[in-house]
């Protein structure tokens, strides 16, 4: 089966690379294990400057494992992860964060007893010397999410789910990320809100932020993504421009619930 | 981070001091400095000075543990280990120091160094305790909650048992050890200034107890200053974030490992200092001063007073260390001679822990955030907003199926 996988990957045309030659993040044949279980079986993913790249796949396909491996929570047994050419696969979480890969974790995980503003300040934890930059980042975050500005003195835990997702994203932006990784941003949100969140992701991207998006909501993710990778049991089975994948028969059947 | 702009507690802490607050602080300062002089002067009350010294040591211990429990949110049930390390370091190394300076032929210098040996031992013991904190912290970094508590409990016991078993021939086991020098620096000079007002029975002599009381007060002032700075520091913010959500904290770049290690080391340091004062004030150190019960008391002081709150912790320590000592002291003091039968008095003091336990139960039921809670901590224990509770009670199913009602009211 893995032979077949490789074949699919290889047949993907270079079209996907046309967005930009400037590779921000590169996963090179990553193998990650949970004990004896091989969760990632040689995954290769590229993210280029200014792109939205999405990883889609069913539960247990390895999407979250991939993010965890990038962010340094897990370390690959073999293979390399490079950020702007620098190998980061052996770094710890806070080191990866310091390098500019910011993860907006699954389930939002804002600081519930800190105010909105304190949450944002925490997001700039590693930029403590860049007072001016932090100020302007905060202004930007409030511009992007006026709702958060209204509630800046409110406790994070008192926000609605959608607002919390916004806060989590805004907090991620406060770190001035080179790459923003969003883990299931649509999780547990009402459809209207999900749309709003995805609109915001597009806006962020239009402002020049490179995004790696992990989603179960494949239809939404592929609509906004420049490129997508379809994961299945720890391998990339399909990759290509978002729209192509959206119209790919196999994808439609398996992930978009069409027969 | 430019002053208060990036200060995460800006919204929580009131800025500046009101006039009333300043007046209260001055009153408190005067009380702390002069009340013991009065107590010392009246013979029937002089035992209070000793009690105050003991309270002071516990305040110092509670302030130290508060860094670990209150700020970093790590439950440490073996804090007494650092106290023991400090005390034994003071005695063992203090002895070595005294022996070493005996070589000096200049009598004046030699006497000066001998009498100030405890001052030299303070930083030494602090460093030893902090290193012990790191030694404990390193292997338990990955543990949380109950598991961490159990391991730290074990650690506290290990230190005590090592001391009981005369580890490496250092501690003389259960016999205990004498502190090196009886007369600390400057005490004999201070004792030359007696004040007596015979008419009212006032006869003040600068006692050893009073001396150590003032030393411990100085250390407490230092501790409060340092702990306040810590609370508002970058490390302090990392602790708040870590306490709220470790995953989120690491996702914004907080180094969880070093933040925890700093908490252990900076917390342990005050335990070490308290140990030095204890050893020298008591003049004697033995393993039975460092039982698990002591650790429990110190944790209780922090929890009862209010985790993460400096005034809370001080009041907690004063009450918990003070009440049993007071009861015992009063029961045995000449004040009550003839009023209460001595056997009844000692029977009453025997029940002090019962009263005390009852107080604790009531306290935890009625006011779990402590007597003087820190604003932030109070929120953590009493989430006033139902949403916070709702968030916490939300099951994975709710999340996956979007069953959270609050989502729809955006």
XYZ file of C-alpha atoms in Angstrom:
669
model
C 0.000 0.000 0.000
C 2.808 2.364 0.783
C 4.175 1.864 -2.744
C 0.901 3.042 -4.098
C 1.067 6.046 -1.811
C 4.453 7.078 -3.102
C 3.170 6.732 -6.645
C 0.312 9.120 -6.006
C 2.596 11.664 -4.448
C 4.990 11.463 -7.359
C 2.308 11.990 -9.946
C 1.346 15.326 -8.435
C 2.437 17.899 -10.956
C 4.690 20.782 -10.164
C 1.642 22.992 -10.457
C 1.326 22.964 -6.731
C 4.703 24.605 -6.405
C 3.877 27.522 -8.586
C 2.513 29.635 -5.762
C 5.969 30.411 -4.574
C 9.403 28.904 -4.730
C 10.083 30.205 -1.273
C 9.686 27.236 1.055
C 8.918 28.206 4.639
C 8.406 24.774 6.109
C 9.546 21.496 4.745
C 8.800 18.058 6.166
C 11.078 15.504 4.612
C 10.009 11.845 4.945
C 8.956 12.161 8.569
C 8.468 8.983 10.590
C 6.996 9.524 14.039
C 6.258 6.820 16.566
C 4.080 6.545 19.661
C 6.102 3.851 21.359
C 6.110 0.987 18.907
C 3.249 2.343 16.835
C 4.266 4.159 13.714
C 1.901 7.102 13.492
C 3.566 8.904 10.611
C 4.988 6.735 7.865
C 7.277 8.964 5.911
C 5.292 12.151 5.423
C 6.636 14.881 3.190
C 4.928 18.264 3.215
C 6.021 21.644 1.875
C 4.593 24.978 2.873
C 5.565 27.975 0.770
C 5.671 31.633 1.700
C 2.208 33.153 1.698
C 0.302 29.928 1.195
C -2.560 28.313 2.996
C -1.798 24.625 3.124
C -4.270 22.226 4.640
C -3.915 18.725 5.988
C -7.142 16.792 5.810
C -8.008 13.253 6.724
C -10.143 11.148 8.998
C -9.630 10.601 12.725
C -6.318 8.901 13.327
C -4.913 9.748 9.934
C -2.017 11.531 11.588
C -2.983 15.179 11.178
C -2.495 16.146 14.792
C 0.584 13.959 15.053
C 2.057 15.887 12.160
C 1.411 19.192 13.919
C 2.795 17.857 17.177
C 5.910 16.707 15.383
C 6.371 20.114 13.800
C 5.816 21.980 17.039
C 8.323 19.838 18.907
C 5.942 17.969 21.216
C 6.990 14.810 19.399
C 10.251 14.143 17.661
C 10.538 12.195 14.419
C 12.466 8.943 14.468
C 13.740 9.683 11.027
C 13.344 12.442 8.515
C 13.922 16.159 8.837
C 11.806 19.232 9.418
C 13.239 22.479 8.130
C 12.077 26.018 8.755
C 13.520 28.358 6.144
C 16.262 25.799 5.594
C 17.119 25.350 9.275
C 16.603 21.897 10.761
C 14.165 22.122 13.674
C 13.149 18.488 14.127
C 15.083 18.035 17.364
C 14.063 21.303 18.984
C 11.841 21.610 22.030
C 8.413 23.227 21.926
C 9.468 26.637 23.206
C 12.457 26.680 20.862
C 10.268 25.941 17.859
C 7.925 28.689 19.039
C 10.851 31.057 19.348
C 11.789 30.230 15.756
C 8.415 31.547 14.626
C 6.188 28.508 14.218
C 3.141 29.304 16.274
C 0.482 26.737 16.933
C -3.102 27.610 17.750
C -3.898 24.453 19.639
C -6.869 22.198 19.180
C -9.760 23.118 21.439
C -8.556 26.751 21.521
C -6.894 26.568 24.931
C -6.978 30.200 25.798
C -6.092 31.206 29.351
C -9.584 31.255 30.851
C -8.894 33.474 33.866
C -6.806 36.008 32.096
C -8.530 38.878 30.385
C -8.593 39.054 26.615
C -5.809 41.587 26.681
C -3.705 39.533 29.058
C -4.148 36.558 26.767
C -2.810 38.635 23.911
C 0.069 39.877 26.040
C 0.903 36.268 26.839
C 0.981 35.587 23.108
C 3.852 38.050 22.819
C 5.723 36.329 25.642
C 8.860 35.832 23.572
C 8.870 39.371 22.193
C 9.173 41.120 25.524
C 11.966 43.404 24.298
C 10.079 44.513 21.203
C 7.664 46.869 22.955
C 6.728 48.830 19.849
C 6.241 45.708 17.761
C 4.008 44.165 20.389
C 1.921 47.327 20.531
C 1.369 47.352 16.817
C 0.630 43.623 16.780
C -2.021 44.186 19.378
C -3.567 47.011 17.382
C -3.557 44.708 14.364
C -5.177 41.898 16.299
C -7.916 44.228 17.513
C -8.404 45.510 13.985
C -8.858 42.004 12.756
C -11.136 41.018 15.610
C -13.094 44.105 16.714
C -15.142 41.791 18.870
C -12.085 41.117 21.016
C -11.459 44.819 21.424
C -14.959 45.251 22.814
C -14.211 42.553 25.343
C -10.616 43.272 26.102
C -11.139 43.458 29.854
C -13.339 40.388 29.961
C -12.037 37.029 31.183
C -11.138 34.639 28.389
C -13.314 31.927 29.899
C -16.427 34.068 29.616
C -16.184 34.361 25.850
C -18.303 32.274 23.520
C -16.651 29.433 21.641
C -16.273 31.469 18.474
C -14.783 34.396 20.334
C -12.392 32.057 22.091
C -11.252 30.710 18.744
C -10.681 34.281 17.596
C -8.750 34.982 20.770
C -6.622 31.886 20.271
C -5.823 32.996 16.736
C -5.151 36.567 17.802
C -2.871 35.283 20.539
C -0.990 33.304 17.928
C -0.586 36.435 15.812
C 0.906 38.316 18.740
C 4.026 36.197 18.378
C 4.601 37.587 14.868
C 4.631 34.079 13.377
C 6.552 33.002 10.326
C 4.085 30.157 10.099
C 0.758 29.931 11.856
C -0.509 26.418 12.464
C -4.223 26.112 13.135
C -5.395 22.847 14.651
C -9.090 22.186 13.991
C -10.271 25.778 14.272
C -13.837 24.787 13.364
C -14.142 22.297 16.171
C -17.309 22.642 18.221
C -18.451 25.838 16.548
C -21.796 26.642 14.954
C -21.734 26.667 11.124
C -22.135 30.450 10.928
C -19.169 30.942 13.178
C -17.113 28.400 11.273
C -17.633 30.455 8.151
C -16.571 33.585 9.963
C -13.427 31.862 11.214
C -12.535 30.663 7.732
C -13.104 34.149 6.336
C -10.671 35.415 8.928
C -8.110 32.801 7.965
C -8.352 34.067 4.402
C -7.944 37.645 5.571
C -4.895 36.722 7.635
C -3.414 35.006 4.640
C -4.106 38.015 2.451
C -2.091 40.024 4.963
C 0.860 37.791 4.181
C 0.714 35.192 6.927
C 1.636 31.670 5.919
C -0.823 29.159 7.292
C -0.833 25.444 7.890
C -4.379 24.370 8.581
C -5.442 21.023 9.975
C -9.117 20.315 9.570
C -11.709 17.593 9.693
C -14.054 19.892 7.857
C -12.418 19.046 4.548
C -14.872 20.934 2.346
C -14.285 24.245 4.130
C -10.554 23.758 4.375
C -10.083 22.884 0.707
C -12.126 25.876 -0.405
C -9.695 28.333 1.105
C -6.468 26.354 0.782
C -3.894 26.924 -1.949
C -2.857 23.339 -1.596
C -3.962 20.357 0.381
C -2.547 17.070 1.569
C -4.833 14.129 2.193
C -3.595 11.914 5.009
C -4.602 8.341 5.574
C -3.194 6.116 8.340
C 0.001 8.102 8.588
C 0.765 8.596 4.915
C 0.063 11.267 2.356
C -2.245 9.614 -0.169
C -3.068 12.603 -2.276
C -1.895 16.133 -2.712
C -2.638 19.004 -5.001
C -4.222 22.446 -5.256
C -7.186 22.864 -2.946
C -9.711 23.210 -5.746
C -8.452 20.116 -7.544
C -8.786 18.078 -4.383
C -12.218 19.505 -3.816
C -13.269 18.088 -7.154
C -11.300 14.876 -6.853
C -13.664 11.931 -6.881
C -11.839 9.986 -4.230
C -11.795 12.960 -1.891
C -15.460 13.702 -2.501
C -16.400 10.137 -1.669
C -14.246 9.705 1.382
C -14.189 13.118 3.019
C -17.043 15.137 1.658
C -19.620 12.426 2.214
C -20.762 12.214 -1.368
C -21.454 8.945 -3.116
C 7.912 45.017 28.598
C 7.930 48.679 29.564
C 6.584 48.868 33.064
C 2.946 48.276 33.517
C 1.943 48.103 29.877
C 2.827 44.472 29.514
C 2.209 43.713 33.127
C -0.272 40.928 33.131
C -1.553 41.828 36.562
C -2.280 45.407 35.730
C -5.986 44.892 35.804
C -5.962 42.820 38.905
C -3.742 44.766 41.236
C -4.739 48.149 42.431
C -2.196 50.737 41.466
C -0.594 52.936 44.081
C -1.281 52.981 47.752
C -4.107 54.838 49.386
C -3.419 56.983 52.427
C -5.147 54.472 54.658
C -2.995 51.693 53.348
C 0.191 53.620 54.019
C -0.936 54.414 57.549
C -1.707 50.778 58.119
C 1.699 49.735 56.807
C 3.457 52.180 59.141
C 1.385 50.980 62.060
C 2.253 47.395 61.200
C 5.938 48.240 60.881
C 6.010 49.943 64.278
C 4.155 47.019 65.800
C 6.535 44.453 64.337
C 9.588 46.366 65.552
C 8.489 47.567 69.003
C 5.851 45.175 70.270
C 8.461 42.487 71.015
C 10.463 45.020 73.029
C 7.465 45.558 75.280
C 6.789 41.848 75.523
C 10.406 41.202 76.357
C 10.349 43.794 79.090
C 7.604 42.170 81.099
C 8.795 38.909 82.428
C 5.441 37.176 82.319
C 5.104 38.002 78.643
C 8.627 37.291 77.488
C 7.755 33.839 76.189
C 5.814 35.596 73.440
C 9.076 36.792 71.932
C 10.152 33.215 71.451
C 6.775 32.390 69.925
C 7.108 35.338 67.566
C 10.502 34.061 66.456
C 9.014 30.669 65.688
C 6.152 32.303 63.826
C 8.689 34.311 61.845
C 10.486 31.170 60.730
C 7.217 29.678 59.537
C 6.295 32.882 57.733
C 9.580 32.606 55.862
C 8.907 28.952 55.047
C 5.374 29.711 53.903
C 6.565 32.558 51.676
C 9.039 30.154 50.087
C 6.538 27.376 49.572
C 4.084 29.915 48.214
C 6.367 30.346 45.217
C 6.068 26.653 44.409
C 2.430 26.080 45.339
C 0.863 29.498 44.931
C 2.669 30.821 41.894
C 3.790 27.800 39.922
C 0.836 25.668 41.022
C 2.979 22.670 41.957
C 1.912 20.893 45.119
C 5.023 20.189 47.151
C 4.437 18.027 50.237
C 8.109 17.684 51.073
C 9.086 21.306 51.510
C 10.495 20.576 54.936
C 13.415 18.870 53.168
C 14.823 22.261 52.161
C 14.351 23.563 55.684
C 16.287 20.543 56.940
C 19.004 21.048 54.343
C 19.412 24.649 55.469
C 19.494 23.749 59.147
C 21.988 20.914 58.744
C 24.123 22.962 56.361
C 24.204 25.747 58.955
C 25.342 23.395 61.675
C 27.769 21.203 59.740
C 29.366 23.869 57.577
C 29.094 26.482 60.330
C 31.206 24.226 62.547
C 33.779 23.830 59.762
C 33.838 27.575 59.239
C 34.402 28.238 62.920
C 37.207 25.659 63.043
C 38.807 27.223 60.000
C 38.788 30.777 61.357
C 40.359 29.609 64.620
C 43.624 29.636 62.667
C 43.485 33.406 62.482
C 45.802 34.901 65.060
C 44.191 38.346 65.207
C 41.807 37.914 68.107
C 39.463 40.731 67.129
C 39.012 39.499 63.589
C 38.697 35.912 64.733
C 35.970 36.682 67.237
C 34.175 38.790 64.687
C 34.213 35.970 62.148
C 33.179 33.348 64.673
C 30.212 35.366 65.860
C 29.137 36.198 62.326
C 29.366 32.626 61.112
C 25.587 32.415 60.679
C 25.654 35.398 58.332
C 28.156 33.539 56.167
C 25.999 30.425 56.348
C 22.853 32.207 55.135
C 23.870 32.449 51.460
C 25.661 29.098 51.621
C 22.567 27.318 52.929
C 20.352 29.202 50.492
C 22.442 27.959 47.591
C 22.538 24.407 48.928
C 18.761 24.412 49.388
C 18.212 25.860 45.904
C 20.444 23.169 44.398
C 18.501 20.567 46.350
C 15.373 22.093 44.857
C 16.808 21.615 41.393
C 17.801 18.057 42.271
C 14.239 17.326 43.295
C 12.750 19.296 40.446
C 14.596 17.654 37.618
C 13.218 14.119 37.924
C 9.659 15.185 38.775
C 9.174 17.761 36.037
C 6.856 15.590 34.048
C 4.615 14.840 37.008
C 1.550 16.826 37.895
C -1.003 17.044 40.660
C -1.305 13.997 42.872
C 1.732 12.260 41.459
C 3.957 15.236 42.033
C 2.645 15.574 45.580
C 3.452 11.931 46.332
C 6.975 12.141 44.965
C 7.741 15.339 46.871
C 6.335 13.739 50.013
C 8.734 10.860 49.515
C 11.588 13.258 48.955
C 10.903 15.030 52.245
C 10.939 11.701 54.037
C 14.177 10.639 52.348
C 15.983 13.705 53.638
C 14.680 13.159 57.157
C 15.574 9.462 57.119
C 19.049 10.181 55.793
C 19.527 12.587 58.680
C 18.194 10.042 61.177
C 20.608 7.411 59.876
C 23.655 9.641 60.190
C 24.177 9.879 56.459
C 27.900 9.689 55.614
C 28.615 10.316 59.285
C 27.511 13.930 58.837
C 24.382 14.295 60.940
C 24.958 12.270 64.129
C 21.586 10.635 63.578
C 18.789 10.957 66.088
C 21.125 12.482 68.680
C 21.118 15.668 66.725
C 23.802 18.316 66.549
C 24.624 21.481 68.418
C 24.868 24.738 66.533
C 28.449 26.052 66.457
C 28.276 29.337 68.377
C 25.953 30.478 71.095
C 26.645 34.213 70.971
C 25.803 35.728 67.578
C 27.320 38.908 66.225
C 26.563 42.024 68.216
C 24.318 40.429 70.803
C 26.685 41.007 73.714
C 26.915 44.710 72.813
C 23.137 44.964 72.574
C 22.836 43.363 75.963
C 24.777 46.216 77.501
C 21.737 48.414 77.065
C 19.257 47.308 79.697
C 16.228 49.487 80.302
C 14.354 49.070 83.503
C 11.300 50.849 84.866
C 10.841 49.031 88.149
C 7.644 50.916 88.998
C 5.666 49.005 86.379
C 7.789 45.869 86.461
C 9.431 46.642 83.149
C 12.893 45.172 82.853
C 14.180 44.944 79.332
C 17.229 42.914 78.376
C 18.018 42.236 74.742
C 17.477 38.462 74.745
C 18.743 35.842 72.310
C 15.140 35.240 71.305
C 14.673 38.892 70.457
C 17.872 38.863 68.439
C 16.718 35.989 66.250
C 13.291 37.513 65.983
C 14.791 40.594 64.370
C 16.994 38.510 62.088
C 14.005 36.572 60.838
C 12.002 39.769 60.365
C 14.793 41.118 58.166
C 14.725 37.942 56.102
C 10.941 38.154 55.783
C 11.207 41.722 54.517
C 13.730 40.537 51.946
C 11.502 37.607 50.987
C 8.444 39.814 50.538
C 10.433 42.189 48.363
C 11.820 39.395 46.178
C 8.553 37.485 45.928
C 6.662 40.618 44.908
C 9.193 41.285 42.190
C 8.921 37.688 41.034
C 5.167 37.865 40.882
C 5.310 40.764 38.472
C 8.190 39.395 36.443
C 8.311 37.547 33.182
C 8.845 34.345 35.133
C 5.808 35.194 37.241
C 3.689 35.534 34.120
C 5.039 32.255 32.811
C 3.881 30.656 36.074
C 0.396 32.116 35.790
C 0.116 30.836 32.234
C 1.494 27.440 33.197
C -0.972 27.155 36.071
C -3.883 27.924 33.782
C -2.961 25.674 30.903
C 0.386 24.033 30.318
C -0.263 23.274 26.658
C -1.312 26.829 25.926
C 1.629 28.174 27.890
C 4.111 26.159 25.885
C 2.376 27.166 22.671
C 3.132 30.819 23.400
C 6.753 29.952 24.069
C 6.899 29.417 27.823
C 9.602 26.919 28.661
C 7.685 24.700 31.052
C 10.763 22.804 32.218
C 12.828 25.811 33.245
C 9.819 27.629 34.687
C 9.168 24.699 37.002
C 12.818 24.345 37.919
C 13.020 28.034 38.785
C 9.964 27.627 40.986
C 11.546 24.731 42.854
C 14.906 26.451 43.247
C 13.556 29.874 44.222
C 11.084 28.281 46.619
C 13.669 26.024 48.228
C 16.044 28.916 48.840
C 13.828 30.438 51.546
C 13.486 27.060 53.182
C 17.280 26.991 53.429
C 17.432 30.457 54.978
C 14.739 29.553 57.495
C 16.780 26.471 58.341
C 19.859 28.531 59.196
C 17.899 30.794 61.515
C 16.162 27.839 63.105
C 19.403 25.962 63.743
C 21.110 28.964 65.288
C 18.145 30.243 67.261
C 17.413 26.791 68.621
C 21.100 25.990 69.042
C 20.311 22.415 68.211
C 19.195 20.421 65.183
C 17.754 16.930 65.063
C 15.698 14.983 62.514
C 12.528 15.179 64.554
C 12.178 18.842 63.686
C 11.682 17.908 60.054
C 8.830 15.446 60.005
C 6.161 15.137 57.342
C 3.828 16.963 59.732
C 5.948 20.097 59.296
C 5.496 19.955 55.535
C 1.771 19.557 56.005
C 1.701 22.598 58.282
C 3.550 24.735 55.794
C 1.225 23.695 52.972
C -1.715 24.433 55.257
C -0.386 27.906 55.993
C -0.203 28.670 52.298
C -3.605 27.213 51.469
C -5.409 28.629 54.475
C -3.890 32.059 54.094
C -4.515 32.235 50.374
C -2.346 30.700 47.692
C -0.328 33.233 45.773
C -1.159 36.048 48.180
C 1.719 37.434 50.227
C -0.360 38.961 53.046
C -2.517 35.845 53.042
C 0.410 33.529 53.428
C 1.895 35.652 56.212
C -1.365 35.679 58.147
C -1.825 31.951 57.517
C 1.631 31.189 58.857
C 1.190 33.483 61.823
C -2.078 31.829 62.804
C -1.115 28.229 62.207
C 2.302 28.473 63.792
C 1.084 30.912 66.391
C -2.145 29.450 67.720
C -0.740 26.136 68.987
C 2.335 27.857 70.428
C 0.183 30.511 72.056
C -2.102 27.942 73.563
C 0.848 26.040 74.884
C 2.611 29.187 75.988
C -0.390 30.667 77.728
C -1.287 27.376 79.324
C 2.149 27.126 80.855
C 2.831 30.775 81.478
C 2.918 32.339 84.894
C 0.091 34.629 83.706
C -2.378 31.902 84.445
C -0.683 30.589 87.550
C -3.355 30.116 90.118
C -6.124 30.764 87.606
C -5.921 27.437 85.870
C -4.626 24.246 87.319
C -1.322 23.341 85.578
C -2.462 19.824 84.670
C -5.660 21.218 83.154
C -3.570 23.779 81.289
C -1.391 21.151 79.704
C -4.484 19.077 78.929
C -5.931 22.067 77.072
C -2.732 22.539 75.126
C -2.889 18.854 74.245
C -6.133 19.495 72.395
C -4.727 22.335 70.357
C -4.401 20.321 67.184
C -7.988 19.163 67.462
C -9.237 22.741 67.587
C -6.912 23.586 64.814
C -8.066 20.711 62.594
C -11.658 21.717 63.122
C -10.830 25.273 62.093
C -9.264 23.944 58.915
C -12.291 21.896 57.959
C -14.610 24.844 58.486
C -12.278 27.117 56.602
C -12.035 24.866 53.562
C -15.776 24.437 53.427
C -16.587 28.118 53.816
C -13.702 29.921 52.192
C -11.535 27.643 50.050
C -9.667 30.535 48.466
C -8.015 31.312 51.801
C -8.319 34.150 54.268
C -6.702 36.830 52.136
C -6.855 35.366 48.638
C -4.865 36.631 45.717
C -7.265 38.161 43.238
C -6.277 35.850 40.450
C -6.248 32.729 42.564
C -9.696 33.491 43.917
C -11.003 33.441 40.386
C -9.413 30.092 39.787
C -11.093 28.535 42.790
C -14.381 30.383 42.551
C -15.098 30.746 38.872
C -17.763 33.388 39.125
C -18.699 32.870 35.540
C -20.749 29.892 34.649
C -19.103 29.807 31.266
C -15.827 28.863 32.867
C -17.497 25.980 34.605
C -19.309 25.085 31.451
C -16.032 25.031 29.538
C -14.528 22.777 32.131
C -17.455 20.427 32.277
C -17.724 20.164 28.549
C -17.127 16.647 27.358
C -15.296 15.642 24.245
C -18.643 14.682 22.764
C -19.947 18.202 23.288
C -16.926 19.616 21.571
C -17.053 17.233 18.648
C -20.742 17.665 18.091
C -20.922 21.326 18.786
C -23.387 20.824 21.590
C -22.101 23.801 23.485
C -24.997 26.237 23.698
C -22.764 29.192 24.207
C -21.491 28.883 20.647
C -24.642 30.155 19.086
C -24.958 33.458 20.776
C -22.034 35.161 19.139
